[in-house]
XYZ file of C-alpha atoms in Angstrom:
399
model
C -137.334 -112.809 -155.447
C -134.844 -110.522 -153.805
C -134.134 -110.604 -150.059
C -135.019 -106.902 -149.967
C -138.590 -107.863 -151.162
C -139.306 -110.211 -148.301
C -142.056 -109.078 -145.815
C -142.636 -105.822 -147.850
C -146.258 -104.630 -148.169
C -149.244 -104.429 -145.856
C -149.830 -107.209 -145.987
C -146.922 -108.812 -147.777
C -147.769 -111.010 -150.744
C -147.881 -114.805 -150.365
C -144.519 -115.028 -151.978
C -142.991 -112.446 -149.685
C -144.449 -113.693 -146.410
C -142.263 -115.327 -143.897
C -143.890 -118.298 -142.071
C -142.484 -121.384 -140.215
C -142.731 -123.191 -143.562
C -140.078 -121.025 -145.124
C -138.272 -119.068 -142.391
C -135.003 -121.016 -142.735
C -134.948 -120.879 -146.552
C -133.153 -118.195 -148.475
C -134.188 -115.462 -149.335
C -136.712 -115.463 -146.597
C -134.084 -116.358 -144.013
C -132.270 -113.169 -144.605
C -135.216 -111.344 -143.040
C -136.125 -113.990 -140.402
C -132.665 -114.473 -139.069
C -132.792 -110.832 -137.973
C -136.387 -111.029 -136.892
C -136.603 -114.504 -135.331
C -138.770 -113.526 -132.452
C -141.536 -112.577 -135.030
C -141.462 -116.251 -136.072
C -140.928 -118.253 -132.789
C -141.662 -117.737 -129.018
C -138.537 -116.383 -127.345
C -137.251 -115.221 -123.806
C -135.123 -112.219 -123.289
C -131.485 -112.350 -122.100
C -131.315 -109.028 -120.386
C -128.513 -106.562 -121.013
C -126.368 -104.764 -118.476
C -127.653 -101.498 -116.786
C -124.132 -100.180 -117.451
C -122.902 -101.328 -120.800
C -119.119 -101.610 -121.235
C -117.769 -98.864 -123.604
C -116.524 -99.834 -127.125
C -113.974 -97.647 -128.661
C -113.463 -97.410 -132.468
C -110.381 -96.932 -134.674
C -112.068 -97.665 -137.980
C -110.057 -98.417 -141.110
C -111.044 -99.608 -144.581
C -110.451 -103.431 -144.759
C -112.354 -104.093 -147.980
C -109.135 -104.374 -150.085
C -107.588 -106.970 -147.710
C -106.558 -109.836 -149.922
C -106.084 -113.572 -149.207
C -106.063 -116.873 -150.912
C -109.007 -119.217 -150.576
C -109.377 -122.514 -152.509
C -106.322 -121.625 -154.496
C -107.788 -118.267 -155.639
C -106.903 -114.763 -154.626
C -109.888 -112.760 -153.393
C -110.619 -109.745 -151.196
C -112.781 -109.096 -148.228
C -115.149 -106.932 -150.279
C -115.645 -109.678 -152.794
C -116.208 -112.244 -150.013
C -118.869 -110.096 -148.345
C -120.671 -109.645 -151.598
C -120.518 -113.309 -152.689
C -121.175 -115.340 -149.513
C -124.668 -114.086 -148.325
C -123.085 -112.109 -145.426
C -125.379 -110.130 -143.161
C -122.930 -108.357 -140.935
C -119.232 -108.255 -140.049
C -117.467 -106.882 -136.955
C -113.677 -106.773 -136.563
C -111.995 -105.922 -133.255
C -108.337 -105.762 -132.419
C -107.109 -105.263 -128.815
C -110.577 -104.341 -127.745
C -111.245 -101.675 -130.425
C -113.754 -101.923 -133.231
C -111.620 -101.447 -136.474
C -114.254 -102.372 -138.976
C -118.072 -102.715 -138.868
C -120.323 -103.636 -141.793
C -124.024 -104.315 -141.949
C -126.067 -105.623 -144.845
C -129.807 -105.517 -145.770
C -131.868 -104.580 -142.635
C -129.062 -104.854 -140.168
C -127.904 -102.287 -137.693
C -125.581 -102.183 -134.658
C -128.658 -102.842 -132.569
C -130.238 -105.625 -134.592
C -130.036 -109.132 -132.976
C -129.244 -111.917 -135.518
C -129.831 -115.641 -135.011
C -126.368 -117.276 -134.323
C -127.390 -120.887 -134.520
C -124.649 -123.032 -132.883
C -122.543 -120.194 -131.786
C -125.065 -120.509 -128.991
C -123.282 -123.664 -128.012
C -120.064 -121.861 -127.224
C -121.887 -119.388 -125.151
C -123.452 -122.277 -123.215
C -120.007 -123.917 -122.834
C -118.618 -120.675 -121.450
C -121.312 -120.339 -118.968
C -120.487 -123.744 -117.549
C -117.100 -122.466 -116.309
C -118.762 -119.820 -114.236
C -121.107 -122.269 -112.726
C -118.218 -124.576 -111.832
C -116.354 -121.765 -110.120
C -119.463 -120.873 -108.040
C -119.933 -124.415 -106.900
C -123.190 -124.827 -108.734
C -121.846 -127.409 -111.270
C -119.411 -130.408 -111.277
C -118.453 -131.433 -114.806
C -117.441 -134.938 -113.601
C -120.791 -135.742 -112.158
C -123.204 -137.879 -114.173
C -126.016 -135.972 -115.907
C -128.598 -137.893 -113.815
C -127.240 -136.165 -110.727
C -128.836 -132.916 -112.108
C -131.548 -134.380 -114.445
C -132.813 -137.772 -113.120
C -135.427 -137.650 -115.897
C -132.507 -138.759 -118.310
C -131.833 -142.053 -116.560
C -133.512 -144.314 -119.150
C -132.026 -142.353 -122.119
C -128.501 -142.343 -123.662
C -127.699 -139.596 -121.259
C -128.219 -141.822 -118.256
C -124.641 -143.060 -118.612
C -122.802 -139.754 -119.375
C -121.101 -137.031 -117.503
C -121.522 -133.352 -117.869
C -118.006 -133.184 -119.421
C -119.243 -135.598 -122.201
C -121.903 -132.932 -123.078
C -119.428 -130.169 -123.082
C -116.937 -131.922 -125.367
C -119.401 -133.653 -127.666
C -118.298 -137.132 -126.686
C -121.653 -138.783 -125.941
C -122.030 -142.086 -127.764
C -125.490 -141.334 -129.041
C -127.471 -142.843 -131.974
C -128.260 -139.550 -133.754
C -127.105 -138.257 -136.997
C -126.893 -134.419 -137.485
C -127.690 -134.489 -141.186
C -129.444 -131.204 -141.943
C -130.405 -132.252 -145.393
C -132.173 -135.549 -144.632
C -135.889 -134.871 -145.026
C -136.848 -137.775 -142.730
C -133.751 -137.899 -140.367
C -133.132 -137.158 -136.751
C -132.707 -133.396 -137.228
C -136.283 -133.169 -138.581
C -137.723 -134.828 -135.494
C -135.537 -132.574 -133.345
C -136.715 -129.389 -135.034
C -140.292 -130.419 -134.739
C -140.117 -130.980 -130.967
C -138.610 -127.496 -130.701
C -141.359 -125.848 -132.772
C -138.889 -124.740 -135.470
C -140.838 -126.627 -138.267
C -144.536 -127.104 -138.915
C -146.067 -130.384 -137.861
C -147.487 -132.667 -140.443
C -151.324 -132.800 -140.391
C -152.601 -134.979 -137.545
C -149.399 -134.992 -135.616
C -149.456 -133.925 -131.966
C -146.974 -131.199 -130.843
C -144.204 -132.615 -128.879
C -141.556 -130.699 -126.642
C -137.880 -130.622 -126.420
C -137.418 -132.284 -123.011
C -139.764 -135.285 -123.754
C -137.895 -135.765 -127.044
C -134.437 -135.706 -125.280
C -135.598 -138.466 -122.984
C -136.218 -140.773 -126.000
C -132.690 -140.656 -127.311
C -130.722 -143.875 -127.288
C -127.039 -145.013 -127.213
C -125.049 -146.072 -130.212
C -123.401 -148.967 -128.331
C -120.011 -147.418 -128.172
C -118.224 -145.955 -125.019
C -118.787 -142.432 -123.937
C -115.764 -140.007 -123.944
C -113.777 -141.562 -126.907
C -115.127 -140.115 -130.152
C -116.255 -136.582 -131.028
C -119.754 -136.856 -132.309
C -121.482 -133.544 -133.051
C -125.101 -133.633 -131.928
C -127.072 -130.505 -131.010
C -129.316 -132.241 -128.442
C -126.202 -132.606 -126.107
C -126.081 -128.887 -125.537
C -129.901 -128.637 -124.963
C -129.373 -131.215 -122.210
C -126.457 -129.100 -120.946
C -128.813 -126.100 -120.715
C -131.340 -128.234 -118.861
C -128.563 -129.367 -116.454
C -127.803 -125.580 -115.791
C -131.424 -124.941 -115.058
C -131.618 -127.782 -112.599
C -128.338 -126.752 -110.865
C -129.410 -123.106 -110.590
C -133.168 -123.422 -110.163
C -133.735 -120.739 -112.728
C -134.603 -120.556 -116.526
C -131.728 -120.617 -118.888
C -132.178 -117.184 -120.309
C -132.083 -115.752 -116.785
C -128.883 -117.712 -115.770
C -127.115 -116.532 -118.998
C -128.151 -112.880 -118.284
C -127.101 -112.928 -114.664
C -123.712 -114.707 -115.128
C -122.581 -113.486 -118.673
C -124.629 -110.966 -120.590
C -125.064 -108.413 -117.882
C -121.605 -108.747 -116.173
C -119.828 -108.491 -119.547
C -121.542 -105.189 -120.187
C -123.945 -106.122 -123.032
C -125.535 -103.032 -124.528
C -128.651 -104.789 -125.918
C -130.954 -107.502 -124.848
C -130.359 -110.796 -126.580
C -133.010 -113.464 -126.791
C -133.440 -117.249 -127.135
C -136.155 -119.343 -128.896
C -138.350 -121.528 -126.720
C -140.416 -124.627 -127.376
C -144.172 -124.844 -126.471
C -143.287 -125.819 -122.880
C -140.844 -122.943 -122.440
C -137.650 -124.893 -122.869
C -134.704 -122.880 -124.262
C -132.897 -123.927 -127.415
C -129.563 -123.571 -125.809
C -127.863 -125.463 -128.688
C -128.844 -123.002 -131.409
C -131.550 -120.403 -130.519
C -129.690 -117.301 -129.410
C -130.144 -114.056 -131.314
C -127.717 -111.177 -130.429
C -126.163 -108.066 -131.888
C -122.748 -108.159 -133.467
C -121.322 -105.577 -130.996
C -122.381 -107.765 -127.957
C -121.078 -110.817 -129.656
C -117.789 -108.877 -130.114
C -117.848 -108.080 -126.351
C -118.282 -111.736 -125.706
C -115.440 -112.722 -127.925
C -113.199 -110.018 -126.502
C -113.949 -111.378 -123.016
C -112.727 -114.777 -124.089
C -109.635 -113.307 -125.713
C -108.852 -111.645 -122.309
C -109.123 -114.865 -120.403
C -112.708 -113.887 -119.030
C -111.778 -110.379 -117.936
C -113.943 -107.356 -118.657
C -112.711 -104.036 -117.512
C -110.733 -105.593 -114.660
C -113.600 -107.873 -113.487
C -113.192 -111.705 -113.853
C -116.507 -112.676 -115.471
C -115.384 -116.125 -116.723
C -112.652 -118.059 -114.816
C -109.288 -117.697 -116.531
C -108.547 -121.350 -115.831
C -111.732 -122.347 -117.876
C -110.488 -120.308 -120.858
C -107.062 -121.865 -120.525
C -108.584 -125.316 -120.430
C -110.402 -124.590 -123.610
C -107.226 -123.384 -125.355
C -104.951 -126.261 -124.130
C -107.148 -129.312 -123.742
C -109.681 -131.232 -125.807
C -109.008 -134.587 -127.164
C -107.289 -134.308 -130.570
C -107.590 -138.091 -131.220
C -111.366 -138.000 -130.434
C -111.810 -135.039 -132.690
C -109.758 -136.850 -135.586
C -111.857 -139.847 -135.283
C -115.117 -137.756 -135.307
C -117.527 -136.475 -137.888
C -116.145 -132.820 -138.355
C -112.397 -133.641 -138.730
C -112.725 -132.714 -142.459
C -113.743 -129.148 -141.430
C -110.705 -128.469 -139.150
C -108.294 -131.278 -139.853
C -105.843 -130.482 -137.020
C -108.541 -129.234 -134.668
C -110.089 -130.245 -131.402
C -113.089 -129.376 -129.284
C -113.442 -128.283 -125.673
C -116.402 -126.901 -123.765
C -118.278 -126.245 -126.914
C -115.441 -124.304 -128.585
C -113.359 -125.360 -131.610
C -109.533 -124.930 -131.573
C -109.033 -124.578 -135.247
C -105.204 -124.756 -135.186
C -103.577 -125.880 -131.889
C -100.227 -124.272 -132.992
C -101.917 -120.750 -132.900
C -104.577 -121.549 -130.403
C -107.266 -119.704 -132.429
C -110.857 -120.492 -131.206
C -113.951 -120.593 -133.264
C -117.757 -120.592 -132.303
C -119.425 -121.772 -135.512
C -123.105 -121.894 -136.506
C -124.872 -123.263 -139.579
C -125.850 -120.915 -142.414
C -122.615 -118.949 -141.775
C -122.409 -117.702 -138.138
C -118.909 -117.181 -136.649
C -117.001 -115.720 -133.790
C -113.277 -116.103 -134.548
C -110.646 -115.308 -131.828
C -107.044 -115.281 -132.779
C -104.448 -114.680 -129.937
C -101.573 -114.342 -132.416
C -103.008 -111.160 -133.944
C -105.163 -109.982 -130.952
C -108.288 -110.045 -133.182
C -111.919 -110.934 -132.556
C -114.126 -111.218 -135.577
C -117.793 -111.702 -135.641
C -119.656 -112.619 -138.862
C -123.335 -113.440 -139.429
C -124.977 -114.595 -142.554
C -128.001 -116.258 -144.263
C -126.263 -118.812 -146.443
C -128.807 -120.934 -148.215
C -127.184 -124.270 -147.328
C -126.881 -125.114 -143.605
C -123.319 -126.331 -144.175
C -121.178 -124.871 -146.892
C -117.569 -125.854 -146.169
C -116.059 -123.940 -149.118
C -117.564 -120.718 -147.778
C -116.510 -121.614 -144.295
C -112.982 -122.191 -145.428
C -112.990 -118.995 -147.469
C -114.106 -117.091 -144.374
C -111.475 -118.743 -142.248
C -108.842 -117.608 -144.735
C -110.371 -114.014 -144.629
C -110.246 -113.918 -140.841
C -106.560 -114.809 -140.880
C -105.948 -112.400 -143.714
C -107.575 -109.627 -141.743
C -105.533 -110.390 -138.629
C -102.323 -110.366 -140.611
C -103.129 -107.125 -142.424
C -103.940 -105.433 -139.078
C -100.776 -106.679 -137.494
C -98.611 -105.420 -140.323
C -100.316 -102.111 -141.151
C -102.142 -100.715 -138.242
C -100.281 -101.407 -135.034
């Protein structure tokens, strides 16, 4: 079945119908990733009443060529061959290219999976500046309910940098692994017959330590960022979606409401549940490129952005479980530094979601997709080469 056939008809055929049994499986995911709130409960992340203006100076980038995995290819070929749903390229604050696939428009929110983590990590800097959060305090200072779990011995900084020594394997393909239990508690999967519905926060409290010390090894586990969102809620006394709207989405001038998925108890999936438009994700990335500034207003502390660029434990990352993705990389406040020599930042989500920020070429690139496999490193590396190729082409030809 073609993606364009999904959810067609009144009603759709059984084969074309999107349900919680198939919503993350291609080709159904190509529809559900842009219609997630029709599958799961959600909360709005409210837009600005005065959206920041976006200017355009559009050029044709389809012929931009680059080498990936030893082969020369183009942007047009890569868009066609990698299940892409949308691409937005900005340079120095202007939109220079915008492409939308099946069912996508400039005002269509798309699920961004773990790009949500980088948004969450950015929010932390604002809360620190406002005196609402101390990253060196133990998690239990904010969430005492975590005392008997692995999180009872961690700091907020350990959450931000993924250095919690937790017994949890983020294996998306293990049919009986930790990720399956995690998705069930969040309502992302259908429960087996006779199984009672759990909830996110109760599940988080059951997680146990690996036996190693916290703060020494990068270990990528999504539950860490869900705990971080819970810490923010306790610190602010408000739901996560409202905090995100008040401190980032509205102040940065978002044009459209975003939204975030909820479990059955109303807990936000701050680790991976945000759905947003490409233009607003571009606004967010441009704010990061400008050290937190939006039209002269400091939305995110510049020192927080500097810390993301310059810090992060390279040794901890090298000893961690994603060093093969970014061999010289590091991780700080839920952002990847891909190459410390060029200080390029990446927010990355499974199934092909990216925000890429390159200070050397003044570019911000947003790409969303519905790749069939949660992790597809050859495609990720192909797109990383594409991002850099786009930046180099813009720098040479259009400045």
